[in-house]
GROMACS .gro file of C-alpha atoms in nm:
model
  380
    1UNK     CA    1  -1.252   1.491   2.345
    2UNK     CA    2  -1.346   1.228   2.129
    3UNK     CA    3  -1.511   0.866   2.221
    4UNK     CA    4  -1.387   0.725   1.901
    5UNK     CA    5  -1.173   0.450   1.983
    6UNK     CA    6  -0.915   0.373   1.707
    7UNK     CA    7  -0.613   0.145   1.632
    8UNK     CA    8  -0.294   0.216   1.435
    9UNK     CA    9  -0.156  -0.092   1.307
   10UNK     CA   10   0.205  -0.099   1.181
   11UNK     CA   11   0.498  -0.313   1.174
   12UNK     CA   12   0.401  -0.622   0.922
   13UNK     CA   13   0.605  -0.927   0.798
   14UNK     CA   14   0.769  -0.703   0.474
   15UNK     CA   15   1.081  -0.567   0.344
   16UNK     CA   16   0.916  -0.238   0.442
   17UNK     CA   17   0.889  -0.304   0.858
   18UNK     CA   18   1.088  -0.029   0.979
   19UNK     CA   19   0.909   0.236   0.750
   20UNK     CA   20   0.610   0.113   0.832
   21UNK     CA   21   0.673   0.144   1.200
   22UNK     CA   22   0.733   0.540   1.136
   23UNK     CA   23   0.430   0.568   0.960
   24UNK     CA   24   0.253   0.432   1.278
   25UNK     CA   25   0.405   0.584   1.557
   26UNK     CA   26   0.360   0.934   1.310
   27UNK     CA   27   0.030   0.874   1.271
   28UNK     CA   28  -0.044   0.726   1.644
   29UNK     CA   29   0.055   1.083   1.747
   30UNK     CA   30  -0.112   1.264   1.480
   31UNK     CA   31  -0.489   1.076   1.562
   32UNK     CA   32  -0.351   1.142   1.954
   33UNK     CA   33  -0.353   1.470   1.922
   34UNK     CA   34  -0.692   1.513   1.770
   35UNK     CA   35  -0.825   1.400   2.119
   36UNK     CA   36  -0.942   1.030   2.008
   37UNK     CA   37  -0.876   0.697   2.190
   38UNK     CA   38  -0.591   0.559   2.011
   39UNK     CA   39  -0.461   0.204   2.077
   40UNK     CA   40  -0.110   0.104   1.865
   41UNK     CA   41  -0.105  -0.232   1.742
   42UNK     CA   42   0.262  -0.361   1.647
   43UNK     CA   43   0.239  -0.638   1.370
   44UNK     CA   44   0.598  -0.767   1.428
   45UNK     CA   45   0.785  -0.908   1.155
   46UNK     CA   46   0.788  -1.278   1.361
   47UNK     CA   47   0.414  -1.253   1.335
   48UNK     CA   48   0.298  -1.188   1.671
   49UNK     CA   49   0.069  -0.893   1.793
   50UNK     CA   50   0.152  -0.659   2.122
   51UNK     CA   51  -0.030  -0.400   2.173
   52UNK     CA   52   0.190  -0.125   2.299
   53UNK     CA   53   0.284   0.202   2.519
   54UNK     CA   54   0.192   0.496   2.377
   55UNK     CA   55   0.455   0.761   2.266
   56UNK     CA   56   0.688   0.528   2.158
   57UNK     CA   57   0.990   0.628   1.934
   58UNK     CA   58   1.158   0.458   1.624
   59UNK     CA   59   1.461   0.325   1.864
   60UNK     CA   60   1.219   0.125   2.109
   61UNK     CA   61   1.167  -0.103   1.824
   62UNK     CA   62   1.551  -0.225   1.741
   63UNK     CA   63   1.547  -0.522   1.878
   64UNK     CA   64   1.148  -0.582   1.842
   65UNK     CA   65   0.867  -0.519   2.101
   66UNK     CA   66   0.947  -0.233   2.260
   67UNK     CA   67   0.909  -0.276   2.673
   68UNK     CA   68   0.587  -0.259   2.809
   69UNK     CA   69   0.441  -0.437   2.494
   70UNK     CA   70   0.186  -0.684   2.593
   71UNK     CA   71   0.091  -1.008   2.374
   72UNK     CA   72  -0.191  -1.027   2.162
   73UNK     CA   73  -0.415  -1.317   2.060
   74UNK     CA   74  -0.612  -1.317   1.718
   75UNK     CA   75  -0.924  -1.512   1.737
   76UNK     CA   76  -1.149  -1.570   1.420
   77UNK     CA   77  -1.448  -1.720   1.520
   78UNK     CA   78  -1.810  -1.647   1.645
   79UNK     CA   79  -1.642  -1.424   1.935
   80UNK     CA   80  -1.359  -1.355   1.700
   81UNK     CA   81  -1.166  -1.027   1.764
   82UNK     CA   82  -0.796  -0.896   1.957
   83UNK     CA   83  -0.750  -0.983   2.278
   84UNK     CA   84  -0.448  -0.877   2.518
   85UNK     CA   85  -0.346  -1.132   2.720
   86UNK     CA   86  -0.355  -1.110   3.137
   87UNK     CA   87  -0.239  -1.334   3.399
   88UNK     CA   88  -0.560  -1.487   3.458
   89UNK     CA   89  -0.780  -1.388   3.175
   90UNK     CA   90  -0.761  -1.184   2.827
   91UNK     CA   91  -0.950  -0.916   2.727
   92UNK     CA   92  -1.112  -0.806   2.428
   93UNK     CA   93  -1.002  -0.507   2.266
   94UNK     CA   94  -1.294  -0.260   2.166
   95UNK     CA   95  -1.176  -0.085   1.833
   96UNK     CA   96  -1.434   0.126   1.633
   97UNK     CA   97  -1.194   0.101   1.323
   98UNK     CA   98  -0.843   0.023   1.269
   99UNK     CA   99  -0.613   0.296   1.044
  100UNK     CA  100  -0.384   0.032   0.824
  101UNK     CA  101  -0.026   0.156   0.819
  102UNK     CA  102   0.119  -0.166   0.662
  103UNK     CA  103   0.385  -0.102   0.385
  104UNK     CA  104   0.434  -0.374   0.146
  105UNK     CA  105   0.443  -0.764   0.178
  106UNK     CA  106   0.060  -0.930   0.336
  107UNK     CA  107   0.000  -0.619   0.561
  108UNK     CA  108  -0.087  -0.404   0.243
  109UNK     CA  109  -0.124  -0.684  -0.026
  110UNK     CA  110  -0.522  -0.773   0.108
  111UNK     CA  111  -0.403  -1.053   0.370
  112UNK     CA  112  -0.492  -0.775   0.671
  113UNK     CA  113  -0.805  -0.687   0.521
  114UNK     CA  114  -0.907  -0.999   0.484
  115UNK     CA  115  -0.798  -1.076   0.835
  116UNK     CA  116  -0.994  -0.824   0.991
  117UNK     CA  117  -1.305  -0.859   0.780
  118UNK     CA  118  -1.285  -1.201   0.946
  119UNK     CA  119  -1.212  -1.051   1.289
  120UNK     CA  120  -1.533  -0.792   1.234
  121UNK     CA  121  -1.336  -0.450   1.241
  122UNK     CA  122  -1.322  -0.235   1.052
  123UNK     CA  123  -1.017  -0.115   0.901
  124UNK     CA  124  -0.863   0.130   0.625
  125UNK     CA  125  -0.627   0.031   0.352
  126UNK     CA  126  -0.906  -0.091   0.107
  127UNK     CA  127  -1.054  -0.387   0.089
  128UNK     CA  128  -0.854  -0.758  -0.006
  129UNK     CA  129  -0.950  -0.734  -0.355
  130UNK     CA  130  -0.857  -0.349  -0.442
  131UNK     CA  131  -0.547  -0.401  -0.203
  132UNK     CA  132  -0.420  -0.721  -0.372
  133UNK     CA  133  -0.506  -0.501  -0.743
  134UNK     CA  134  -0.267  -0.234  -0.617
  135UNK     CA  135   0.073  -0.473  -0.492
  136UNK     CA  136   0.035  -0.668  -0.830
  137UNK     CA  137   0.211  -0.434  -1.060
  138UNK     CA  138   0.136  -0.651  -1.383
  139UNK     CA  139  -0.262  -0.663  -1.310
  140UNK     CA  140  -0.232  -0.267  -1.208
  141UNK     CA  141  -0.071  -0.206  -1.552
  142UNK     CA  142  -0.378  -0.424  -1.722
  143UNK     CA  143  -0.588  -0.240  -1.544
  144UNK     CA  144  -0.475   0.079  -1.634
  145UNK     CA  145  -0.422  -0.065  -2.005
  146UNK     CA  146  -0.798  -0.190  -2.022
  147UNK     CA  147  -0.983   0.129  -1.877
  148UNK     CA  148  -0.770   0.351  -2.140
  149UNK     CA  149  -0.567   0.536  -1.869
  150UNK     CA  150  -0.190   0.594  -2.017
  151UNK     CA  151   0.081   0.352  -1.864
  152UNK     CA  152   0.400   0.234  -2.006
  153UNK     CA  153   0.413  -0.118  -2.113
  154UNK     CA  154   0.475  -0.384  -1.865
  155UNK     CA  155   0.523  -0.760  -1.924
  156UNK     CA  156   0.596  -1.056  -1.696
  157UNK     CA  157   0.963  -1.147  -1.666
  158UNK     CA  158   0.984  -1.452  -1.810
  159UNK     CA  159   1.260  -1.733  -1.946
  160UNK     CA  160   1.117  -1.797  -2.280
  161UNK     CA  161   0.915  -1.487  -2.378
  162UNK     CA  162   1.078  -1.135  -2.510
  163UNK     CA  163   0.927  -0.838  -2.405
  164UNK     CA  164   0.750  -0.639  -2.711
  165UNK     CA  165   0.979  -0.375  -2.664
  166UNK     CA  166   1.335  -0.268  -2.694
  167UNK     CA  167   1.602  -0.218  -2.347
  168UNK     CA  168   1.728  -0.085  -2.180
  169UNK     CA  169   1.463  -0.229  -1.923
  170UNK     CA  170   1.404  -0.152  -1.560
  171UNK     CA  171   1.307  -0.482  -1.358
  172UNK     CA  172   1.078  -0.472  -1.049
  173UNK     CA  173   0.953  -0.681  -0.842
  174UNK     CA  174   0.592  -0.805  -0.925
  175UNK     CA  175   0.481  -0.776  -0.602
  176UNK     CA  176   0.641  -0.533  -0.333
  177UNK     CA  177   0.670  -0.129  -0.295
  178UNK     CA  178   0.777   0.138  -0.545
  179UNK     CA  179   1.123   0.139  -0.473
  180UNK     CA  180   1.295  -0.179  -0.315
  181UNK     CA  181   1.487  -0.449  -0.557
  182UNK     CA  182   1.461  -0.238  -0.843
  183UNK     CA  183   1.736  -0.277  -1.111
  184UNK     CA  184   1.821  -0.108  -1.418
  185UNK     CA  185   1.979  -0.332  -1.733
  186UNK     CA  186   2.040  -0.290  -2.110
  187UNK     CA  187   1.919  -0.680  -2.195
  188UNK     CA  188   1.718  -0.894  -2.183
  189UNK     CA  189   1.964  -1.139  -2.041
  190UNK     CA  190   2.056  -0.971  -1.770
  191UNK     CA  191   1.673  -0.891  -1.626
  192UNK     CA  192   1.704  -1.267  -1.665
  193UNK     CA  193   1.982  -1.337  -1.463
  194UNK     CA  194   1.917  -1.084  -1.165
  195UNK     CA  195   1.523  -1.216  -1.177
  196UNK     CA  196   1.709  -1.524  -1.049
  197UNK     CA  197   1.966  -1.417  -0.799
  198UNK     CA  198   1.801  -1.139  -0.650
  199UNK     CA  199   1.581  -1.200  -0.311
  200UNK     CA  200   1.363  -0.920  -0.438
  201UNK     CA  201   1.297  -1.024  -0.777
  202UNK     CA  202   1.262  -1.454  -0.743
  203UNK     CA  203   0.863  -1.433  -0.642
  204UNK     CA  204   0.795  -1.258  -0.924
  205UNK     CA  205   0.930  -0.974  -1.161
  206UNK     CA  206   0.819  -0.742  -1.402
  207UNK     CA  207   0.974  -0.584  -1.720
  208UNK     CA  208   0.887  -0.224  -1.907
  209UNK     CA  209   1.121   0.011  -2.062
  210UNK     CA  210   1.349   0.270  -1.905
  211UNK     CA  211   1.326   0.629  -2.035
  212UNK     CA  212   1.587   0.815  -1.817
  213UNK     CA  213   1.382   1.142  -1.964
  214UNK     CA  214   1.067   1.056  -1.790
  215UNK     CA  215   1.078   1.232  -1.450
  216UNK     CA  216   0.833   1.141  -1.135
  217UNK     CA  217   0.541   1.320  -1.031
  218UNK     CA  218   0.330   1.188  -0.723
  219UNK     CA  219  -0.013   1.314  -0.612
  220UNK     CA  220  -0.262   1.189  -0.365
  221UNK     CA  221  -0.633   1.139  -0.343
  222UNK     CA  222  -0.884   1.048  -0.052
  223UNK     CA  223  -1.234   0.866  -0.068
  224UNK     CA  224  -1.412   1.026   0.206
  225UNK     CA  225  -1.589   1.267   0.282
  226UNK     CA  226  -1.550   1.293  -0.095
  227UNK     CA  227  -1.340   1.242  -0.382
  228UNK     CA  228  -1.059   1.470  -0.376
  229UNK     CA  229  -0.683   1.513  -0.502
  230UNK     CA  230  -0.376   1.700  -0.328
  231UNK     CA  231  -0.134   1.921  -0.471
  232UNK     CA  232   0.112   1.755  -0.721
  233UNK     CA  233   0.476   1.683  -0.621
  234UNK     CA  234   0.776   1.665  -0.795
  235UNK     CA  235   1.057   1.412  -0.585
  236UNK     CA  236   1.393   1.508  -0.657
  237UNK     CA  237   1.642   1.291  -0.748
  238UNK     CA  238   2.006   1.295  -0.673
  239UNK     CA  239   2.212   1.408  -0.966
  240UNK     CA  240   2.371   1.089  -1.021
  241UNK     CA  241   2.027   0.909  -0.969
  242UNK     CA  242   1.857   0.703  -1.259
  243UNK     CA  243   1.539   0.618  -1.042
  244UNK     CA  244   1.374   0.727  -0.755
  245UNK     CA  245   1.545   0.472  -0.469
  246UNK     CA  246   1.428   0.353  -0.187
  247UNK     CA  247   1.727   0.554   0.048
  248UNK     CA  248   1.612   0.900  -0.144
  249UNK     CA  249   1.244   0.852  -0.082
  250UNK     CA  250   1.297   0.743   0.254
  251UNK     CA  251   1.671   0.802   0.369
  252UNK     CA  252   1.773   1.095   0.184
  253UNK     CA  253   1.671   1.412   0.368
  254UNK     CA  254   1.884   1.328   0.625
  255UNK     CA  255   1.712   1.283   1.025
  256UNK     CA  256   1.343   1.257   1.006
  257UNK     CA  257   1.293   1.266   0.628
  258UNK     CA  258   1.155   0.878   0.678
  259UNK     CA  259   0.912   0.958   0.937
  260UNK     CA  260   0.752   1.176   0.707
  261UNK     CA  261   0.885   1.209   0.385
  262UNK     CA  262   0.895   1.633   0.431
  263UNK     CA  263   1.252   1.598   0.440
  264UNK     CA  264   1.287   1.445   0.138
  265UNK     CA  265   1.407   1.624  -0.150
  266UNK     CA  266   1.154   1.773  -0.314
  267UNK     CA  267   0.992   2.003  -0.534
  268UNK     CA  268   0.597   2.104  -0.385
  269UNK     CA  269   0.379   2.214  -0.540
  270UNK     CA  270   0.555   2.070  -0.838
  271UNK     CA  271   0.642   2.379  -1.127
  272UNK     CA  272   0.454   2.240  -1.452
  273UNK     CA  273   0.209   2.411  -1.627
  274UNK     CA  274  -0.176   2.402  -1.505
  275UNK     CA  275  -0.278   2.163  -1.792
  276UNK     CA  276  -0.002   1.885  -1.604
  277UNK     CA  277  -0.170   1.941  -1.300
  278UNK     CA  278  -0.522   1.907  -1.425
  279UNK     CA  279  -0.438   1.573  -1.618
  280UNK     CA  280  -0.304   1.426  -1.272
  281UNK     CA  281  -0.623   1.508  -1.092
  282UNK     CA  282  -0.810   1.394  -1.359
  283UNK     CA  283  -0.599   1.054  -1.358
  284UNK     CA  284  -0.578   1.045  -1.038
  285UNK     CA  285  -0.967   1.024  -0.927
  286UNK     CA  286  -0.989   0.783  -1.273
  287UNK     CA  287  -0.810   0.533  -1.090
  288UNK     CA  288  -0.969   0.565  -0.778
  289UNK     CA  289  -1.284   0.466  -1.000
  290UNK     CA  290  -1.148   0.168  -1.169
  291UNK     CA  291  -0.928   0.038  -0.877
  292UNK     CA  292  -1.181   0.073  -0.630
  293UNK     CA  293  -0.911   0.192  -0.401
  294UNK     CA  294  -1.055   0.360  -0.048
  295UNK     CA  295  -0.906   0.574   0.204
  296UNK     CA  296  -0.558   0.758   0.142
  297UNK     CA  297  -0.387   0.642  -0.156
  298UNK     CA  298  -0.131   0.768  -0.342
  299UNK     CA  299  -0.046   0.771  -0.759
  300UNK     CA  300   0.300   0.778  -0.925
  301UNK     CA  301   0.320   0.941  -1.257
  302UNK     CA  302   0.610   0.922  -1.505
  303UNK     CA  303   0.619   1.311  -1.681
  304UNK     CA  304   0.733   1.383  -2.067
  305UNK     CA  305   0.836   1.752  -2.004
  306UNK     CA  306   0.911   1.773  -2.326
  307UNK     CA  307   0.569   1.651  -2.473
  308UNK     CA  308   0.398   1.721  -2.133
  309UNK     CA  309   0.263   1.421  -2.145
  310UNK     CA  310   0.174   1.208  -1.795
  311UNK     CA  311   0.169   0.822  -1.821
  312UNK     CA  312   0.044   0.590  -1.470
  313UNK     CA  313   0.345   0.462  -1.309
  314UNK     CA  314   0.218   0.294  -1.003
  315UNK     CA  315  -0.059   0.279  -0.714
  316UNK     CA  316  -0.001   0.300  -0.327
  317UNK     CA  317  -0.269   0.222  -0.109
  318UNK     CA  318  -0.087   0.255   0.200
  319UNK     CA  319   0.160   0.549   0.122
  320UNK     CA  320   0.449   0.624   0.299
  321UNK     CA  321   0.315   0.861   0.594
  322UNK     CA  322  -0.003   0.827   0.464
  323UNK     CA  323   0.062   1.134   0.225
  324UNK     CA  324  -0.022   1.360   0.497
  325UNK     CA  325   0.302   1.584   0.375
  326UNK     CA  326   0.099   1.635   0.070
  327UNK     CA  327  -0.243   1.741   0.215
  328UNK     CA  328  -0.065   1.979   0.460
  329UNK     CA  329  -0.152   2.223   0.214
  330UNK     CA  330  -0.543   2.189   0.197
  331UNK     CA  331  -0.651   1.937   0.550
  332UNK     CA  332  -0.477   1.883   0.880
  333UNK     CA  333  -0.317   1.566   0.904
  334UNK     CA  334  -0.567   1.490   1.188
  335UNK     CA  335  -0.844   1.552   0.973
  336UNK     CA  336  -0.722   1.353   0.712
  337UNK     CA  337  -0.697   1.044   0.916
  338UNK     CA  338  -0.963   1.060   1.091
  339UNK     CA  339  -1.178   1.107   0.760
  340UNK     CA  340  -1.021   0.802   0.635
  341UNK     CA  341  -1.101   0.609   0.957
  342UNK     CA  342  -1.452   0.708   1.018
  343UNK     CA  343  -1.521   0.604   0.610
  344UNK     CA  344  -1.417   0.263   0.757
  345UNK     CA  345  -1.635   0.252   1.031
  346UNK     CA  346  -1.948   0.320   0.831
  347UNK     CA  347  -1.881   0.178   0.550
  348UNK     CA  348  -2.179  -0.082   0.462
  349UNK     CA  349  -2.140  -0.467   0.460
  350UNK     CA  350  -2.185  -0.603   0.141
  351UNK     CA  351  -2.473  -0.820   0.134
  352UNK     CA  352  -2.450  -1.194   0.077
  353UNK     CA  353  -2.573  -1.260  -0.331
  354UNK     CA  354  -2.924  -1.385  -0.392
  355UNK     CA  355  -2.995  -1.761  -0.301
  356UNK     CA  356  -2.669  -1.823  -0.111
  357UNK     CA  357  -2.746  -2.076   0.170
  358UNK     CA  358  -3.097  -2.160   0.059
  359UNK     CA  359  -2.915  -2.522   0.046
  360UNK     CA  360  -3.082  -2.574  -0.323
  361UNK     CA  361  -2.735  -2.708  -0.471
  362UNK     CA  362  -2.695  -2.923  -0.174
  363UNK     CA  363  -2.996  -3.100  -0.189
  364UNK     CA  364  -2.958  -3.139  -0.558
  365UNK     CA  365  -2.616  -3.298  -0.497
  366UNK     CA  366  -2.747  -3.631  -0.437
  367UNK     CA  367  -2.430  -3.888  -0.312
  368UNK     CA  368  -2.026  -3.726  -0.309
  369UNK     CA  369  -2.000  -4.102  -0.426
  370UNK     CA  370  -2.109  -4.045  -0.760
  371UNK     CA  371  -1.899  -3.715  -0.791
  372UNK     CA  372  -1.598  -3.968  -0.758
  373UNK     CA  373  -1.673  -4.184  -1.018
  374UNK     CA  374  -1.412  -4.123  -1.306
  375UNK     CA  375  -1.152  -3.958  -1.098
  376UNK     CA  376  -0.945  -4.242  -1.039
  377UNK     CA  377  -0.735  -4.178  -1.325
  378UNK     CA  378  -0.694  -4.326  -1.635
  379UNK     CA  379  -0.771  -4.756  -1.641
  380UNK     CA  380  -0.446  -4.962  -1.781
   0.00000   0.00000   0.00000
C-alpha cells in the first residue's frame, strides 16, 4: 500500500460544478484503488470546503454537501494550510499533493493554484499563469498565432470593431469551457445582440468563423514522467448537430457517459490517415512547450478532411475525466494520475529573482511625501 497521501478536489464555483463533481468522485476511486491515502475535498459552489466520506456517488451531492461532510477552514498565513473543523479544536490536514479536478470558472482559471501555492501544497492543474493562458480563449489563440502553430482566427467581440472576416460566426464565451454558451449566427449583429443577453457571453465573448466542414479531433498529452501524447479521437456528433455541445460531450451516451466520457459517442482511435495523427502529436507536445501547461491536459483540433489539414481549436487543462478514457489504451488510469500527482509533489519552487528584499529600493525611497507631490490633480 502506498503512504502517499493525496487530495481530489472537485466541485468549484462554475457553470461546470456537477461535471466536475464526476470527475472527482471518478478519480477519488480510481487513485483509491491504486492503494494511496486519498482525502476528497468538495469545493462547493457557495464557496465553502468539507472534506467528505469516501465512496460517495453523484446523487449525494443534489442538494450540496453530501452527509457526513465536515467543514473546512482555509488559512493563508505562516501556519497556512486546510483544516477540518472539531468540536473543540481543528486539525490540519496533511496532503502530499492535491489532484485539481476543477472544470471551468476560478477552480481551473489559476485562482486554485494560486490559492494553494499560498496554502504550500502542492497541486496539479498547472500553475496560475499557464492555467489563466488556457481559460482565456483570445490570449490562447495569440498564443498559438505568435509561436506559428495553425488556429483559426479569433477576435474580441466587440460594439464598434468588425471582425476581419466574413459570418457566419460562432460566438463563445471568452472565458469558460469548450462547450457551454456557445452560439452559432450569420451576422455580425446578432453575435452582438446575444453577447448582451446571454449569461454566458456578458463577461466576455469571442468571435471566429464557422466552417460546418471542419470536424473535431481531441488528443491528450501528459508532462510527467515525460512528454507524451494519447491516441487521437474523433467525437461524434449528432446528425443534426452543428457543434460539439455541451449535452453530447457530456449527456449524450446516455447513463454514465458524463462520469467518464466512454459513453460518449465516439470514434477511437480516430480513422485518418497516419500523417493526421502525426501532425496532432506533433501539435500537441508544441503546445505543451509554449503554454507551459503541466499534468493532464487535453487539445481540441478542428480537421479539413478534405485538405487534411489540422488547425488548434482549444486547450483544456483540467479535461473532462481527466482524459483517462483516452490513455486506457497505453497507461492505467491509476498510473496516469498518480504520475500527474507525484510531478506536483516534486516539482521545484521557483526561486525568488536576484536582489528581491535586499531593501535597496526602499532605502532609496526617501519620504512617500514627496511621491505625492503632483498627484493632487490639476490646480484651477
Amino acid at each position: 500500500m502506498s503512504d502517499s497521501r493525496w487530495a481530489v478536489v472537485f466541485g468549484g464555483p462554475s457553470p461546470e460544478h456537477e461535471i466536475s463533481i464526476l470527475t472527482g468522485l471518478q478519480a477519488e476511486r480510481v487513485l483509491s484503488g491504486t492503494g494511496a491515502q486519498v482525502t476528497p475535498l468538495y469545493w462547493a459552489a457557495t464557496g465553502s470546503w468539507f472534506v467528505v466520506p469516501s465512496g460517495t456517488e453523484a446523487k449525494d451531492y443534489l442538494e450540496g454537501p453530501p452527509p457526513g461532510a465536515r467543514p473546512v477552514e482555509v488559512r493563508v498565513g505562516a501556519d497556512g494550510g486546510l483544516f477540518v473543523k472539531g468540536r473543540l479544536r481543528s486539525e490540519k490536514l496533511a496532503i502530499d499533493a492535491a489532484l485539481s479536478c476543477l472544470h471551468g470558472g476560478v477552480g481551473e482559471g489559476g485562482g486554485f493554484a494560486a490559492l494553494f501555492a499560498l496554502l504550500g501544497i502542492p497541486a496539479t492543474g498547472s500553475s496560475m499563469y499557464a492555467s489563466a493562458l488556457g481559460m482565456d480563449k483570445l490570449a490562447f489563440g495569440g498564443v498559438m498565432t505568435a509561436a506559428g502553430i495553425p488556429t483559426l482566427p479569433r477576435v474580441a467581440l466587440e460594439d464598434d470593431v468588425e471582425p476581419p472576416f466574413v459570418g457566419p460566426y460562432i460566438v463563445k464565451p471568452r472565458f469558460g469551457g469548450s462547450s457551454i454558451g456557445i452560439e452559432i449566427v450569420e451576422d455580425i449583429a446578432t453575435a452582438r445582440a446575444i453577447g448582451r443577453s446571454s449569461a454566458h457571453l456578458r463577461g466576455g465573448a469571442v468571435v471566429e468563423p464557422f466552417r460546418k466542414d471542419l470536424i473535431d479531433l481531441n488528443i491528450s498529452f501528459r508532462t510527467a514522467p515525460v512528454l507524451e501524447v494519447s491516441d487521437l479521437e474523433k467525437p461524434l456528433r449528432r446528425p443534426e448537430g452543428a457543434v460539439y455541445s455541451y449535452d453530447e460531450k457530456y449527456l449524450g451516451g446516455g447513463a454514465g457517459a458524463a462520469a467518464g466520457l466512454s459513453s460518449a459517442p465516439r470514434e477511437f482511435p480516430a480513422v485518418v490517415p497516419d500523417a493526421v495523427t502525426e501532425r496532432a502529436g506533433e501539435l500537441a507536445r508544441r503546445v505543451a512547450a509554449v503554454t507551459r501547461l503541466t499534468g493532464v491536459v487535453r487539445v481540441d483540433f478542428l480537421y479539413d478532411e478534405a485538405a487534411e489539414e489540422l488547425v488548434v481549436n482549444e486547450v483544456n487543462s483540467v479535461p473532462g475525466a481527466m482524459s483517462l478514457y483516452l490513455w486506457a489504451p497505453r497507461r492505467p488510469a491509476g498510473q496516469v494520475l498518480t504520475d500527474a500527482l507525484v510531478e506536483a509533489r516534486d516539482a521545484r519552487a521557483t526561486s525568488a529573482p536576484s536582489g528581491f528584499g535586499s531593501g535597496a529600493a526602499l532605502r532609496a525611497a526617501g519620504g512617500i511625501a514627496g511621491k505625492l507631490v503632483g498627484l493632487d490633480g490639476p490646480r484651477l
